[in-house]
Amino acid sequence: MTDKKLFKYCFGCSPETLTKAVIITPFMEAGMFAAHGRIKERFKGKLYSGVKVETGGKEFCVVKCGIGSGPAGDAIMLIAESCAEEVVFLGSCGGLGELSLGDIVVGNSAFNGEGFSCYHDGSLLGKIFGDNGKLKGRSTGYTEKLKIFMKENNETVKYADVYTIGSLTAESKDFLSRIEKKGFSAVEMELSAVYTAAERTGMNAVGILFVSDLPLSAPLWSVMDAPAKEKCAHAKKKSIEIAVDFVTR
């Protein structure tokens, strides 16, 4: 397959469909962005789906990549074949340390803890921690633009080092406590792949996350009361608003 054929297979559209700025998300549906502009085009391939949105004379695309580092990283590698120059990853995370439910977080860096087998065959322990070479940084200049944008718009966000984990079932309290002690204040499943792919392809990338659960005290499968649900819903809505406003600034 040529890259264009692979792109068409995965996205259901040509690379020319995409815009300069792309929001990529593991789980948010296109309808969540309808309130922020007019949906001009929809596309759906074997792996990815999305929409092109116009607002205030500017266009951006939203791509749903699915959960996990592989699909997210491959999406960025393929998006780099289009005219896209900047990617905002929009997702959720479990909060550690001083993060609270509903906080909006920008990923300063993401630790490459990708892969399933290393968590369950014993090869991970004693090898992965403290390996600074596995820290994947965001696009510094692009993140600075986001920081300036946040300040100018009086947005309240927190900046964190994120741990990208390769297995949901590996999130034991013991393991989470260990990464918390190492200075990571958020855990999720895609961001290091996004930053790696962006670095490899020369794209600008930054990750915006909202804290959807507190895995050490109130994991995602625990029953939320009404105030907690309201916090999460507001944070999801706010993170979408920030991402859209930033890519159409």
GROMACS .gro file of C-alpha atoms in nm:
model
  249
    1MET     CA    1   0.000   0.000   0.000
    2THR     CA    2   0.111   0.356  -0.064
    3ASP     CA    3   0.070   0.602   0.221
    4LYS     CA    4  -0.231   0.760   0.050
    5LYS     CA    5  -0.399   0.423   0.009
    6LEU     CA    6  -0.327   0.337   0.371
    7PHE     CA    7  -0.461   0.678   0.477
    8LYS     CA    8  -0.780   0.623   0.277
    9TYR     CA    9  -0.820   0.274   0.424
   10CYS     CA   10  -0.777   0.397   0.782
   11PHE     CA   11  -0.963   0.729   0.765
   12GLY     CA   12  -1.213   0.677   0.482
   13CYS     CA   13  -1.105   1.001   0.314
   14SER     CA   14  -0.807   1.146   0.131
   15PRO     CA   15  -0.525   1.326   0.316
   16GLU     CA   16  -0.641   1.649   0.150
   17THR     CA   17  -0.959   1.637   0.361
   18LEU     CA   18  -0.773   1.725   0.680
   19THR     CA   19  -0.697   2.076   0.799
   20LYS     CA   20  -0.390   2.251   0.936
   21ALA     CA   21  -0.509   2.194   1.294
   22VAL     CA   22  -0.643   1.858   1.411
   23ILE     CA   23  -0.792   1.755   1.744
   24ILE     CA   24  -0.742   1.385   1.811
   25THR     CA   25  -0.936   1.206   2.084
   26PRO     CA   26  -0.969   0.845   2.199
   27PHE     CA   27  -1.338   0.850   2.285
   28MET     CA   28  -1.518   1.181   2.231
   29GLU     CA   29  -1.787   1.167   1.964
   30ALA     CA   30  -1.822   1.417   1.680
   31GLY     CA   31  -2.151   1.542   1.818
   32MET     CA   32  -1.967   1.688   2.117
   33PHE     CA   33  -1.805   1.940   1.882
   34ALA     CA   34  -2.122   2.035   1.691
   35ALA     CA   35  -2.194   2.317   1.936
   36HIS     CA   36  -1.866   2.483   1.836
   37GLY     CA   37  -1.929   2.521   1.464
   38ARG     CA   38  -2.084   2.380   1.150
   39ILE     CA   39  -1.992   2.024   1.058
   40LYS     CA   40  -1.889   2.044   0.691
   41GLU     CA   41  -1.784   1.687   0.633
   42ARG     CA   42  -1.783   1.348   0.804
   43PHE     CA   43  -1.544   1.061   0.735
   44LYS     CA   44  -1.514   0.704   0.861
   45GLY     CA   45  -1.249   0.447   0.776
   46LYS     CA   46  -1.154   0.104   0.906
   47LEU     CA   47  -0.967   0.249   1.206
   48TYR     CA   48  -1.055   0.616   1.245
   49SER     CA   49  -1.354   0.846   1.206
   50GLY     CA   50  -1.407   1.217   1.235
   51VAL     CA   51  -1.546   1.545   1.114
   52LYS     CA   52  -1.436   1.870   0.955
   53VAL     CA   53  -1.579   2.170   1.139
   54GLU     CA   54  -1.600   2.536   1.039
   55THR     CA   55  -1.636   2.816   1.291
   56GLY     CA   56  -1.576   3.187   1.245
   57GLY     CA   57  -1.432   3.131   0.899
   58LYS     CA   58  -1.173   2.882   1.029
   59GLU     CA   59  -1.167   2.505   0.986
   60PHE     CA   60  -1.039   2.224   1.202
   61CYS     CA   61  -1.078   1.847   1.206
   62VAL     CA   62  -1.161   1.611   1.489
   63VAL     CA   63  -1.035   1.252   1.467
   64LYS     CA   64  -1.154   0.975   1.697
   65CYS     CA   65  -0.861   0.734   1.728
   66GLY     CA   66  -0.982   0.484   1.986
   67ILE     CA   67  -0.821   0.393   2.316
   68GLY     CA   68  -0.458   0.283   2.337
   69SER     CA   69  -0.112   0.397   2.234
   70GLY     CA   70  -0.089   0.204   1.906
   71PRO     CA   71  -0.398   0.351   1.737
   72ALA     CA   72  -0.315   0.700   1.867
   73GLY     CA   73   0.046   0.691   1.749
   74ASP     CA   74  -0.043   0.550   1.407
   75ALA     CA   75  -0.308   0.818   1.365
   76ILE     CA   76  -0.044   1.089   1.412
   77MET     CA   77   0.198   0.916   1.173
   78LEU     CA   78  -0.071   0.908   0.905
   79ILE     CA   79  -0.204   1.257   0.977
   80ALA     CA   80   0.150   1.381   0.910
   81GLU     CA   81   0.097   1.275   0.546
   82SER     CA   82  -0.174   1.541   0.516
   83CYS     CA   83  -0.151   1.920   0.532
   84ALA     CA   84  -0.189   1.908   0.911
   85GLU     CA   85   0.081   2.089   1.108
   86GLU     CA   86  -0.049   2.087   1.463
   87VAL     CA   87  -0.230   1.830   1.675
   88VAL     CA   88  -0.409   1.873   2.005
   89PHE     CA   89  -0.462   1.543   2.184
   90LEU     CA   90  -0.780   1.563   2.390
   91GLY     CA   91  -0.843   1.289   2.644
   92SER     CA   92  -0.889   1.197   3.007
   93CYS     CA   93  -0.661   1.072   3.282
   94GLY     CA   94  -0.656   0.932   3.629
   95GLY     CA   95  -0.534   1.190   3.877
   96LEU     CA   96  -0.249   1.121   4.120
   97GLY     CA   97  -0.067   1.346   4.366
   98GLU     CA   98  -0.239   1.680   4.409
   99LEU     CA   99  -0.470   1.651   4.108
  100SER     CA  100  -0.842   1.657   4.179
  101LEU     CA  101  -1.145   1.526   3.995
  102GLY     CA  102  -1.240   1.766   3.716
  103ASP     CA  103  -0.898   1.934   3.685
  104ILE     CA  104  -0.780   2.028   3.335
  105VAL     CA  105  -0.424   1.910   3.274
  106VAL     CA  106  -0.163   1.985   3.007
  107GLY     CA  107   0.094   1.710   2.965
  108ASN     CA  108   0.443   1.856   3.007
  109SER     CA  109   0.586   1.514   2.923
  110ALA     CA  110   0.464   1.158   2.891
  111PHE     CA  111   0.651   0.851   3.013
  112ASN     CA  112   0.664   0.563   2.767
  113GLY     CA  113   0.509   0.286   2.973
  114GLU     CA  114   0.341   0.145   2.663
  115GLY     CA  115   0.295  -0.226   2.597
  116PHE     CA  116   0.084  -0.494   2.761
  117SER     CA  117   0.314  -0.792   2.804
  118CYS     CA  118   0.585  -0.619   3.009
  119TYR     CA  119   0.333  -0.559   3.288
  120HIS     CA  120   0.223  -0.920   3.306
  121ASP     CA  121   0.535  -1.126   3.229
  122GLY     CA  122   0.754  -0.967   3.497
  123SER     CA  123   0.991  -0.788   3.258
  124LEU     CA  124   0.881  -0.438   3.358
  125LEU     CA  125   0.983  -0.419   3.723
  126GLY     CA  126   1.331  -0.290   3.796
  127LYS     CA  127   1.382  -0.173   3.441
  128ILE     CA  128   1.133   0.097   3.353
  129PHE     CA  129   1.151   0.331   3.653
  130GLY     CA  130   1.400   0.614   3.649
  131ASP     CA  131   1.477   0.569   3.281
  132ASN     CA  132   1.459   0.932   3.172
  133GLY     CA  133   1.517   0.827   2.813
  134LYS     CA  134   1.160   0.705   2.811
  135LEU     CA  135   1.018   1.050   2.884
  136LYS     CA  136   0.858   1.191   2.572
  137GLY     CA  137   0.830   1.569   2.563
  138ARG     CA  138   0.558   1.778   2.409
  139SER     CA  139   0.638   2.032   2.137
  140THR     CA  140   0.790   2.306   2.354
  141GLY     CA  141   0.710   2.607   2.136
  142TYR     CA  142   0.356   2.487   2.072
  143THR     CA  143   0.297   2.427   2.442
  144GLU     CA  144   0.425   2.777   2.520
  145LYS     CA  145   0.165   2.913   2.278
  146LEU     CA  146  -0.099   2.715   2.466
  147LYS     CA  147   0.024   2.851   2.800
  148ILE     CA  148   0.004   3.207   2.669
  149PHE     CA  149  -0.344   3.136   2.530
  150MET     CA  150  -0.456   2.997   2.867
  151LYS     CA  151  -0.325   3.300   3.053
  152GLU     CA  152  -0.482   3.548   2.812
  153ASN     CA  153  -0.818   3.372   2.847
  154ASN     CA  154  -0.795   3.331   3.225
  155GLU     CA  155  -0.821   2.953   3.200
  156THR     CA  156  -0.728   2.748   3.505
  157VAL     CA  157  -0.516   2.447   3.413
  158LYS     CA  158  -0.243   2.237   3.571
  159TYR     CA  159   0.076   2.110   3.409
  160ALA     CA  160   0.185   1.755   3.480
  161ASP     CA  161   0.423   1.475   3.392
  162VAL     CA  162   0.201   1.197   3.263
  163TYR     CA  163   0.255   0.820   3.278
  164THR     CA  164   0.123   0.637   2.971
  165ILE     CA  165   0.040   0.284   3.080
  166GLY     CA  166  -0.001  -0.016   2.852
  167SER     CA  167  -0.255  -0.215   3.049
  168LEU     CA  168  -0.565  -0.107   3.237
  169THR     CA  169  -0.546  -0.421   3.452
  170ALA     CA  170  -0.193  -0.325   3.559
  171GLU     CA  171  -0.324  -0.023   3.750
  172SER     CA  172  -0.288  -0.178   4.094
  173LYS     CA  173  -0.264   0.049   4.398
  174ASP     CA  174   0.094  -0.065   4.453
  175PHE     CA  175   0.197   0.023   4.098
  176LEU     CA  176   0.013   0.355   4.099
  177SER     CA  177   0.172   0.449   4.431
  178ARG     CA  178   0.515   0.377   4.284
  179ILE     CA  179   0.466   0.604   3.983
  180GLU     CA  180   0.314   0.872   4.205
  181LYS     CA  181   0.630   0.864   4.418
  182LYS     CA  182   0.834   0.904   4.098
  183GLY     CA  183   0.660   1.237   4.038
  184PHE     CA  184   0.390   1.141   3.790
  185SER     CA  185   0.056   1.303   3.866
  186ALA     CA  186  -0.156   1.157   3.586
  187VAL     CA  187  -0.195   0.816   3.423
  188GLU     CA  188  -0.355   0.743   3.085
  189MET     CA  189  -0.303   0.522   2.777
  190GLU     CA  190  -0.206   0.730   2.470
  191LEU     CA  191  -0.002   1.047   2.524
  192SER     CA  192   0.354   0.914   2.499
  193ALA     CA  193   0.272   0.761   2.159
  194VAL     CA  194   0.125   1.092   2.043
  195TYR     CA  195   0.439   1.281   2.149
  196THR     CA  196   0.668   1.017   1.997
  197ALA     CA  197   0.488   1.023   1.662
  198ALA     CA  198   0.478   1.403   1.658
  199GLU     CA  199   0.851   1.420   1.726
  200ARG     CA  200   0.921   1.162   1.455
  201THR     CA  201   0.715   1.346   1.194
  202GLY     CA  202   0.799   1.703   1.293
  203MET     CA  203   0.444   1.795   1.390
  204ASN     CA  204   0.351   2.027   1.674
  205ALA     CA  205   0.160   1.843   1.946
  206VAL     CA  206   0.025   1.906   2.293
  207GLY     CA  207  -0.200   1.703   2.521
  208ILE     CA  208  -0.501   1.842   2.706
  209LEU     CA  209  -0.657   1.602   2.956
  210PHE     CA  210  -0.932   1.621   3.214
  211VAL     CA  211  -0.918   1.421   3.536
  212SER     CA  212  -1.200   1.166   3.512
  213ASP     CA  213  -1.113   0.955   3.815
  214LEU     CA  214  -0.875   0.921   4.109
  215PRO     CA  215  -0.743   0.565   4.073
  216LEU     CA  216  -0.591   0.541   4.421
  217SER     CA  217  -0.909   0.647   4.601
  218ALA     CA  218  -1.201   0.654   4.354
  219PRO     CA  219  -1.118   0.453   4.039
  220LEU     CA  220  -1.320   0.488   3.720
  221TRP     CA  221  -1.537   0.184   3.797
  222SER     CA  222  -1.647   0.319   4.136
  223VAL     CA  223  -1.992   0.470   4.172
  224MET     CA  224  -1.987   0.849   4.141
  225ASP     CA  225  -2.224   1.071   4.331
  226ALA     CA  226  -2.406   1.355   4.156
  227PRO     CA  227  -2.149   1.629   4.236
  228ALA     CA  228  -1.863   1.411   4.104
  229LYS     CA  229  -2.054   1.336   3.784
  230GLU     CA  230  -2.119   1.708   3.741
  231LYS     CA  231  -1.748   1.787   3.787
  232CYS     CA  232  -1.650   1.535   3.520
  233ALA     CA  233  -1.915   1.651   3.276
  234HIS     CA  234  -1.810   2.013   3.321
  235ALA     CA  235  -1.442   1.925   3.279
  236LYS     CA  236  -1.507   1.731   2.958
  237LYS     CA  237  -1.710   2.020   2.816
  238LYS     CA  238  -1.446   2.273   2.924
  239SER     CA  239  -1.157   2.073   2.776
  240ILE     CA  240  -1.339   2.059   2.441
  241GLU     CA  241  -1.399   2.433   2.456
  242ILE     CA  242  -1.031   2.504   2.531
  243ALA     CA  243  -0.909   2.276   2.251
  244VAL     CA  244  -1.144   2.427   1.991
  245ASP     CA  245  -1.069   2.785   2.093
  246PHE     CA  246  -0.694   2.714   2.081
  247VAL     CA  247  -0.688   2.556   1.734
  248THR     CA  248  -0.907   2.836   1.593
  249ARG     CA  249  -0.728   3.122   1.771
   0.00000   0.00000   0.00000
